[in-house]
Amino acid sequence: MTTTSPTFAELTTIGVGGRIARFEQPTSRVGMIEAVEDADSKKLPLCVIGGGSNMLVSDDDFDGVVVRDARHEILVLDEAAPVEGRDTTVHVAADAGTNWDDLVAFSIQIGLEGIEGLSGIPGTVGASVVQNIGAYGQEVATSVSSVEVWDRQDKVVRTLSSQEMGFGYRTSSLKRSMYAVSSPETSKDNPFFPTPRYVVLSVSFALRHSDSGVVAFEQLARALQVEIGQRVATASIRQKVLEVRAAKGMLEDPHRYAVVWMQGTRRKQHVDAALQALHTLIESDSWDRNRCSCGSFFMNPVLTVEQADTLPKEAPRFPSHMPDGSSGIKTSAAWLIDHAGFQKGFSLKGSAQASLSTVHTLAMTNRGKASSDEIVALAAAVREGVQQQFGICLVPEPVFIGNLTLNGN
Ligand SMILES: Cc1cc2nc3c(=O)[nH]c(=O)nc-3n(C[C@H](O)[C@H](O)[C@H](O)COP(=O)(O)OP(=O)(O)OC[C@H]3O[C@@H](n4cnc5c(N)ncnc54)[C@H](O)[C@@H]3O)c2cc1C
């Protein structure tokens, strides 16, 4: 292990994870491809990392290569088009390493609609399409025009259309390409894991020329005091989403950008604004431990109609689709956890460094010095409790890297 490499704890939002043998930050497209290809040709374990906000990494040493795309350019491809005709579409391309929320802020600033509801989601543009990020009634899938990838198997650059991306609820063909059977818990059998076969180089988005957007989520509509379906200024939507997220600890802690290995990965003006907002919210200059998480640790389960019938009447239910396209019912993982007896702030006896967030039951948090095993033990206990109470097996959302499993804990 070299001392010139960071640990995963320094690169991830939950702040756990062991030492890294080799860390590379290419600053060009060709450099990115070369770094990936070099690791693959030597058959070294490879992890392409973005903001480290959707991974839980073991404290063991990672004896491979971690690559982080240091390119952050955003390009407006066809600015003039909207004023010439009726079509209001504006294409914007962003390098995979671009901070996701920097892109959202930029798109609103230049008068584009389409991703404002995804304000405040940590991470990068590259990873946003891997798991099809979503929040407050929007998913990135609906705004993606095409994705440029490096195919690690065929060793060529490809441009995948939105259809070829195979987007689904928190998934895509890219995410599926790194799991043996589309499940995080069989991942170790896949040669590409913990990164997809297709490494994202850049993403093109089709946004619309408008300074207002549609409010498509009840909680957001309530917070904005408007009706669902109403149009509201995109800047107001962004502001409200950030406020609602902040109250639930669902923003990353901006202090992480002061960590040497994170510096320069996000635009300074946005880090400063987030620090200012955090200071106002919790009146403290220290880390907000509720934000040291991977966000939602479990996905909202999508059940068959028969399965959903076995839940208590008051359990949340939303129309959805099963993976085979048939009708399904989505319920809330947070509700299940809460009603299985795990309150906000819950921790296992003798392991207070890992606890549920004190403001959101769906986030496993590191209170400062948690080990990866402590986080896993907490998550395993929560999953077991929900299974016993409701017969539903929760599926984790983050990528587990290293010797970590929720089974047998
Ligand atoms: C506080 C908090 C709130 C969150 N809220 C939400 C939310 O509302 N909605 C939501 O959907 N998610 C949410 N998340 C999860 C997370 O922010 C997203 O999944 C995000 O897209 C991860 O981006 P990242 O760059 O941090 O990915 P990383 O954690 O760095 O990587 C995740 C996976 O993507 C792969 N990857 C990274 N870059 C590339 C690339 N260029 N090409 C191919 N594969 C790549 C990695 O190898 C890994 O397998 C939240 C997380 C946190 C911490």
XYZ file of C-alpha atoms and ligand atoms in Angstrom:
462
model
C 0.000 0.000 0.000
C 1.343 3.421 -0.825
C 1.025 6.453 1.393
C 0.217 8.564 -1.671
C -3.186 6.915 -2.029
C -6.265 7.805 -0.037
C -8.342 5.348 1.962
C -11.915 4.597 0.942
C -12.923 6.274 4.198
C -11.628 9.547 2.752
C -13.438 9.096 -0.567
C -16.875 7.942 0.580
C -19.761 9.832 2.168
C -20.227 7.232 4.901
C -16.530 7.543 5.741
C -15.549 3.906 6.077
C -13.268 1.700 4.006
C -9.674 0.537 3.916
C -6.482 1.519 2.194
C -6.184 1.636 -1.602
C -3.153 0.157 -3.372
C -3.278 2.499 -6.385
C -5.315 5.647 -6.973
C -5.506 7.441 -10.318
C -7.243 10.631 -11.395
C -7.052 10.973 -15.185
C -7.637 14.466 -16.514
C -8.398 13.482 -20.116
C -10.798 11.138 -21.886
C -7.984 9.043 -23.282
C -6.292 8.982 -19.875
C -9.492 7.657 -18.362
C -9.724 4.840 -20.918
C -6.031 4.004 -20.482
C -6.306 3.812 -16.699
C -9.264 1.422 -16.926
C -7.675 -0.645 -19.688
C -4.358 -0.873 -17.857
C -6.013 -2.302 -14.739
C -8.164 -4.683 -16.797
C -5.276 -5.974 -18.893
C -3.331 -6.735 -15.706
C -6.453 -8.363 -14.257
C -6.305 -6.088 -11.220
C -9.463 -5.403 -9.232
C -10.810 -2.103 -10.555
C -13.116 0.366 -8.900
C -14.152 3.467 -10.828
C -15.313 5.843 -8.132
C -17.304 9.049 -8.389
C -18.411 10.830 -5.237
C -18.333 7.599 -3.206
C -21.912 8.226 -2.092
C -23.372 4.888 -3.082
C -20.804 2.424 -1.829
C -20.010 0.651 1.393
C -16.413 -0.550 1.407
C -14.746 -3.001 3.760
C -11.998 -1.783 6.111
C -9.648 -4.358 4.574
C -6.978 -3.159 2.147
C -8.149 -2.887 -1.484
C -5.416 -4.557 -3.481
C -6.327 -3.032 -6.824
C -6.797 0.229 -8.687
C -9.280 2.986 -7.915
C -9.869 5.442 -10.769
C -11.674 8.751 -10.416
C -12.443 10.849 -13.489
C -11.046 14.333 -12.837
C -12.883 15.917 -15.777
C -15.761 18.245 -14.868
C -16.723 20.006 -18.085
C -20.325 20.867 -18.953
C -21.126 21.789 -22.555
C -24.337 23.244 -23.951
C -24.574 21.553 -27.328
C -27.386 23.395 -29.094
C -28.186 26.576 -27.255
C -29.754 28.371 -30.213
C -32.286 25.720 -31.151
C -35.178 26.663 -28.859
C -35.606 30.187 -30.162
C -35.751 29.013 -33.760
C -38.764 26.784 -33.582
C -41.274 25.161 -31.328
C -38.944 22.498 -29.992
C -37.628 23.644 -26.645
C -35.103 20.827 -26.266
C -31.579 21.833 -25.354
C -28.845 19.190 -25.273
C -26.238 19.449 -22.560
C -23.246 17.117 -22.251
C -21.255 16.605 -19.058
C -18.081 14.674 -18.306
C -18.607 11.648 -16.089
C -16.564 13.227 -13.286
C -18.817 16.300 -13.061
C -20.444 16.717 -9.670
C -24.132 15.948 -10.169
C -25.484 18.897 -8.207
C -23.107 21.274 -10.004
C -24.845 20.184 -13.217
C -28.310 20.699 -11.722
C -27.419 24.178 -10.440
C -25.900 25.106 -13.814
C -28.904 23.887 -15.805
C -31.286 25.963 -13.677
C -29.022 28.973 -13.870
C -29.092 28.940 -17.687
C -32.856 28.459 -17.813
C -33.289 24.745 -18.395
C -35.904 22.436 -16.957
C -35.749 18.664 -16.427
C -33.499 17.757 -13.500
C -34.397 20.360 -10.854
C -36.147 17.754 -8.650
C -32.831 15.883 -8.430
C -31.156 18.810 -6.651
C -28.851 17.887 -3.821
C -28.248 14.248 -4.748
C -24.575 13.595 -4.011
C -22.216 11.988 -6.501
C -21.254 12.380 -10.126
C -22.848 12.496 -13.545
C -21.185 9.160 -14.444
C -22.766 7.258 -11.585
C -26.138 9.016 -11.921
C -27.011 6.868 -14.934
C -25.654 3.654 -13.403
C -28.327 3.575 -10.755
C -30.838 5.900 -12.441
C -30.995 8.350 -9.574
C -34.419 9.570 -8.616
C -36.183 11.801 -6.109
C -39.260 13.968 -5.709
C -41.036 12.633 -8.780
C -38.110 12.788 -11.206
C -35.619 10.216 -12.475
C -32.504 10.967 -14.469
C -33.686 8.414 -17.072
C -36.300 10.801 -18.436
C -33.654 13.432 -19.291
C -30.887 11.226 -20.668
C -30.355 11.459 -24.410
C -27.280 9.198 -24.751
C -24.368 7.872 -22.720
C -20.814 7.519 -23.967
C -19.087 4.511 -22.396
C -15.881 2.508 -22.562
C -16.827 -1.149 -23.058
C -14.311 -3.088 -20.929
C -15.150 -6.382 -22.611
C -14.954 -5.427 -26.295
C -12.487 -2.606 -25.650
C -14.298 0.024 -27.675
C -16.073 3.306 -27.026
C -19.835 3.022 -27.513
C -22.659 5.525 -27.478
C -25.687 4.002 -25.802
C -29.126 5.410 -26.477
C -31.552 5.965 -23.645
C -33.344 2.726 -24.707
C -30.095 0.766 -24.622
C -29.517 2.034 -21.097
C -32.428 -0.193 -19.970
C -33.401 2.115 -17.140
C -35.603 0.859 -14.326
C -36.212 1.752 -10.693
C -32.672 2.458 -9.363
C -31.163 0.328 -12.108
C -29.876 0.303 -15.674
C -28.176 -2.098 -18.076
C -24.903 -0.690 -16.723
C -25.729 -1.615 -13.146
C -26.916 -5.044 -14.249
C -23.606 -5.568 -16.103
C -21.680 -5.653 -12.835
C -23.866 -8.139 -10.982
C -23.915 -11.847 -11.765
C -27.645 -12.149 -11.260
C -29.189 -8.735 -10.888
C -28.616 -8.731 -7.136
C -26.025 -6.934 -5.035
C -25.468 -10.094 -3.047
C -24.183 -12.278 -5.878
C -21.816 -9.645 -7.134
C -18.497 -11.292 -6.374
C -19.015 -13.767 -9.261
C -18.892 -11.018 -11.898
C -15.441 -10.201 -13.369
C -16.286 -6.507 -13.785
C -17.521 -5.952 -10.237
C -17.483 -3.506 -8.403
C -17.713 -1.338 -11.531
C -19.920 -1.999 -14.573
C -18.642 -3.538 -17.794
C -19.398 -0.118 -19.301
C -17.481 2.799 -17.781
C -19.299 6.075 -18.356
C -17.190 8.749 -20.042
C -19.856 11.396 -20.576
C -23.621 11.813 -20.606
C -25.797 13.885 -22.952
C -29.024 15.207 -21.521
C -32.088 16.479 -23.365
C -33.420 19.316 -21.207
C -36.112 21.879 -21.990
C -35.786 25.609 -22.334
C -37.934 26.874 -19.445
C -37.444 28.536 -16.105
C -40.325 26.588 -14.547
C -40.874 22.909 -13.903
C -43.738 20.622 -12.941
C -44.129 19.617 -9.298
C -44.699 15.877 -9.471
C -44.432 14.700 -5.874
C -46.929 15.173 -3.088
C -44.466 15.951 -0.291
C -42.791 18.573 -2.476
C -46.139 20.064 -3.545
C -47.107 20.393 0.122
C -43.810 22.033 1.006
C -44.239 24.503 -1.877
C -47.933 24.982 -1.037
C -49.044 24.198 -4.588
C -51.088 21.462 -6.240
C -49.415 18.450 -7.767
C -48.911 19.051 -11.506
C -48.566 22.816 -11.081
C -45.655 24.662 -12.685
C -43.261 26.465 -10.344
C -39.970 28.306 -10.940
C -37.169 25.729 -11.204
C -35.092 27.832 -8.785
C -37.896 27.588 -6.185
C -38.193 23.838 -6.732
C -34.455 23.483 -6.199
C -34.501 25.596 -3.047
C -37.414 23.645 -1.538
C -35.909 20.269 -2.443
C -32.660 21.288 -0.737
C -34.569 22.396 2.368
C -36.609 19.181 2.557
C -33.462 17.102 2.021
C -31.555 19.042 4.671
C -34.275 18.382 7.236
C -33.962 14.638 6.551
C -30.155 14.565 6.577
C -30.289 13.649 2.896
C -27.606 16.071 1.738
C -23.946 15.173 1.922
C -21.820 17.019 4.458
C -19.956 19.806 2.595
C -17.057 19.519 5.069
C -15.945 16.492 3.087
C -14.671 18.788 0.315
C -12.029 20.099 2.725
C -10.531 16.596 2.871
C -7.383 16.734 0.795
C -8.444 13.923 -1.540
C -11.846 15.520 -2.256
C -10.626 19.033 -3.003
C -11.515 20.337 -6.460
C -14.140 17.680 -7.167
C -17.018 20.125 -6.700
C -17.362 23.784 -7.680
C -16.198 25.998 -4.805
C -19.200 28.345 -4.911
C -21.535 25.390 -4.285
C -19.408 24.006 -1.444
C -19.419 27.463 0.176
C -23.203 27.790 -0.245
C -23.740 24.338 1.276
C -21.464 25.160 4.236
C -23.379 28.383 4.818
C -26.734 26.562 4.655
C -25.508 23.849 7.010
C -24.268 26.421 9.482
C -27.682 28.129 9.467
C -29.495 24.808 9.843
C -27.618 23.188 12.674
C -25.748 26.228 14.014
C -22.509 24.349 14.134
C -19.278 24.240 12.208
C -18.735 20.555 12.802
C -19.687 17.569 10.648
C -23.358 16.652 10.632
C -23.140 12.931 11.374
C -26.654 12.277 10.073
C -25.236 13.036 6.639
C -22.400 10.475 6.946
C -24.352 7.791 5.154
C -24.960 6.222 1.755
C -28.355 7.933 1.616
C -31.203 5.420 1.521
C -29.605 2.134 2.497
C -32.444 -0.042 1.201
C -34.553 0.273 -1.925
C -38.292 0.665 -1.644
C -39.606 -2.869 -2.233
C -41.790 -3.476 -5.252
C -44.296 -6.210 -4.362
C -46.830 -8.294 -6.225
C -50.423 -7.313 -5.550
C -50.802 -10.480 -3.417
C -47.722 -9.650 -1.331
C -48.907 -6.084 -0.838
C -52.262 -7.401 0.426
C -50.471 -8.952 3.416
C -49.221 -5.551 4.633
C -51.159 -3.541 7.222
C -53.769 -1.218 5.677
C -51.875 1.927 6.642
C -48.647 0.876 4.862
C -47.838 3.231 1.969
C -48.686 1.888 -1.487
C -47.769 3.349 -4.871
C -48.531 1.851 -8.293
C -45.377 0.400 -9.846
C -44.070 -2.335 -12.145
C -42.425 -5.671 -11.410
C -39.115 -6.348 -13.249
C -41.075 -8.451 -15.817
C -43.328 -5.473 -16.599
C -46.425 -6.751 -14.770
C -48.255 -4.505 -12.288
C -46.719 -4.161 -8.884
C -47.063 -2.094 -5.730
C -44.185 -0.115 -4.307
C -44.088 0.372 -0.556
C -41.795 2.434 1.648
C -38.672 0.813 3.112
C -38.517 3.599 5.732
C -42.083 2.806 6.832
C -41.309 -0.909 7.118
C -38.179 -0.245 9.187
C -40.014 2.160 11.464
C -42.917 -0.236 11.969
C -40.609 -3.189 12.582
C -39.536 -1.355 15.742
C -36.387 0.465 14.623
C -36.649 4.063 15.685
C -34.596 6.980 14.425
C -31.165 6.906 16.066
C -31.353 3.138 16.748
C -28.014 1.391 17.305
C -27.014 -2.099 18.336
C -25.900 -2.637 21.925
C -22.213 -1.813 22.344
C -21.943 -0.363 18.835
C -23.057 3.262 19.087
C -20.669 4.423 16.346
C -23.084 2.980 13.769
C -26.692 4.062 14.093
C -29.786 4.880 12.095
C -29.894 8.572 11.339
C -31.657 10.516 14.080
C -33.848 12.136 11.403
C -34.418 9.286 8.919
C -34.728 5.549 9.553
C -33.568 4.605 6.056
C -30.020 5.935 6.503
C -27.312 3.903 8.267
C -24.872 6.491 9.597
C -21.301 6.591 10.807
C -21.205 8.630 14.004
C -17.458 9.200 13.617
C -15.484 5.994 14.035
C -17.717 3.180 12.816
C -16.103 0.181 11.168
C -17.526 -1.351 8.015
C -18.511 -4.411 10.064
C -20.504 -2.257 12.486
C -22.445 -0.638 9.623
C -23.110 -4.054 8.106
C -24.206 -5.535 11.457
C -26.670 -2.668 11.926
C -28.069 -3.030 8.405
C -28.329 -6.809 8.824
C -30.269 -6.409 12.071
C -32.667 -3.960 10.425
C -33.198 -6.238 7.448
C -33.764 -9.242 9.685
C -36.291 -7.298 11.779
C -38.279 -6.245 8.704
C -38.185 -9.805 7.341
C -39.533 -11.174 10.612
C -42.247 -8.546 10.972
C -43.467 -8.308 7.370
C -41.897 -11.227 5.469
C -40.193 -8.771 3.097
C -36.488 -9.015 2.333
C -35.059 -5.524 1.832
C -32.486 -5.123 -0.944
C -29.548 -2.807 -0.224
C -28.997 0.138 -2.578
C -25.240 0.810 -2.132
C -22.564 -1.288 -3.799
C -20.803 -3.526 -1.246
C -17.067 -3.692 -1.903
C -14.782 -6.205 -0.183
C -15.713 -8.961 2.172
C -19.081 -7.622 3.339
C -22.421 -9.376 3.375
C -25.696 -8.848 5.152
C -26.240 -12.597 5.358
C -24.985 -14.403 8.411
C -24.513 -11.326 10.572
C -27.003 11.811 1.635
C -27.301 11.005 0.408
C -28.499 11.181 -0.257
C -28.795 10.429 -1.418
N -29.992 10.623 -2.040
C -30.279 9.938 -3.171
C -31.516 10.132 -3.851
O -32.348 10.947 -3.466
N -31.760 9.407 -4.966
C -30.856 8.498 -5.456
O -31.143 7.874 -6.474
N -29.672 8.289 -4.829
C -29.355 8.981 -3.703
N -28.173 8.758 -3.056
C -27.230 7.765 -3.584
C -26.101 8.353 -4.458
O -25.987 9.728 -4.258
C -26.324 8.073 -5.934
O -26.408 6.692 -6.170
C -25.192 8.642 -6.807
O -25.546 8.572 -8.164
C -23.855 7.935 -6.602
O -22.884 8.671 -7.283
P -21.356 8.550 -6.930
O -20.606 9.303 -7.966
O -21.124 8.958 -5.537
O -21.140 6.985 -7.109
P -20.076 6.072 -6.360
O -20.590 5.774 -4.995
O -18.720 6.635 -6.475
O -20.178 4.739 -7.237
C -21.369 3.956 -7.231
C -21.253 2.881 -8.333
O -21.195 3.526 -9.589
C -19.998 3.131 -10.276
N -19.475 4.271 -11.027
C -19.052 5.468 -10.572
N -18.642 6.240 -11.598
C -18.809 5.501 -12.718
C -18.545 5.720 -14.094
N -18.015 6.847 -14.553
N -18.832 4.726 -14.967
C -19.350 3.544 -14.553
N -19.597 3.276 -13.248
C -19.325 4.247 -12.353
C -19.035 2.691 -9.194
O -18.039 1.822 -9.715
C -19.989 2.027 -8.228
O -20.291 0.727 -8.663
C -27.851 9.492 -1.898
C -26.623 9.318 -1.219
C -26.359 10.067 -0.091
C -25.037 9.892 0.612
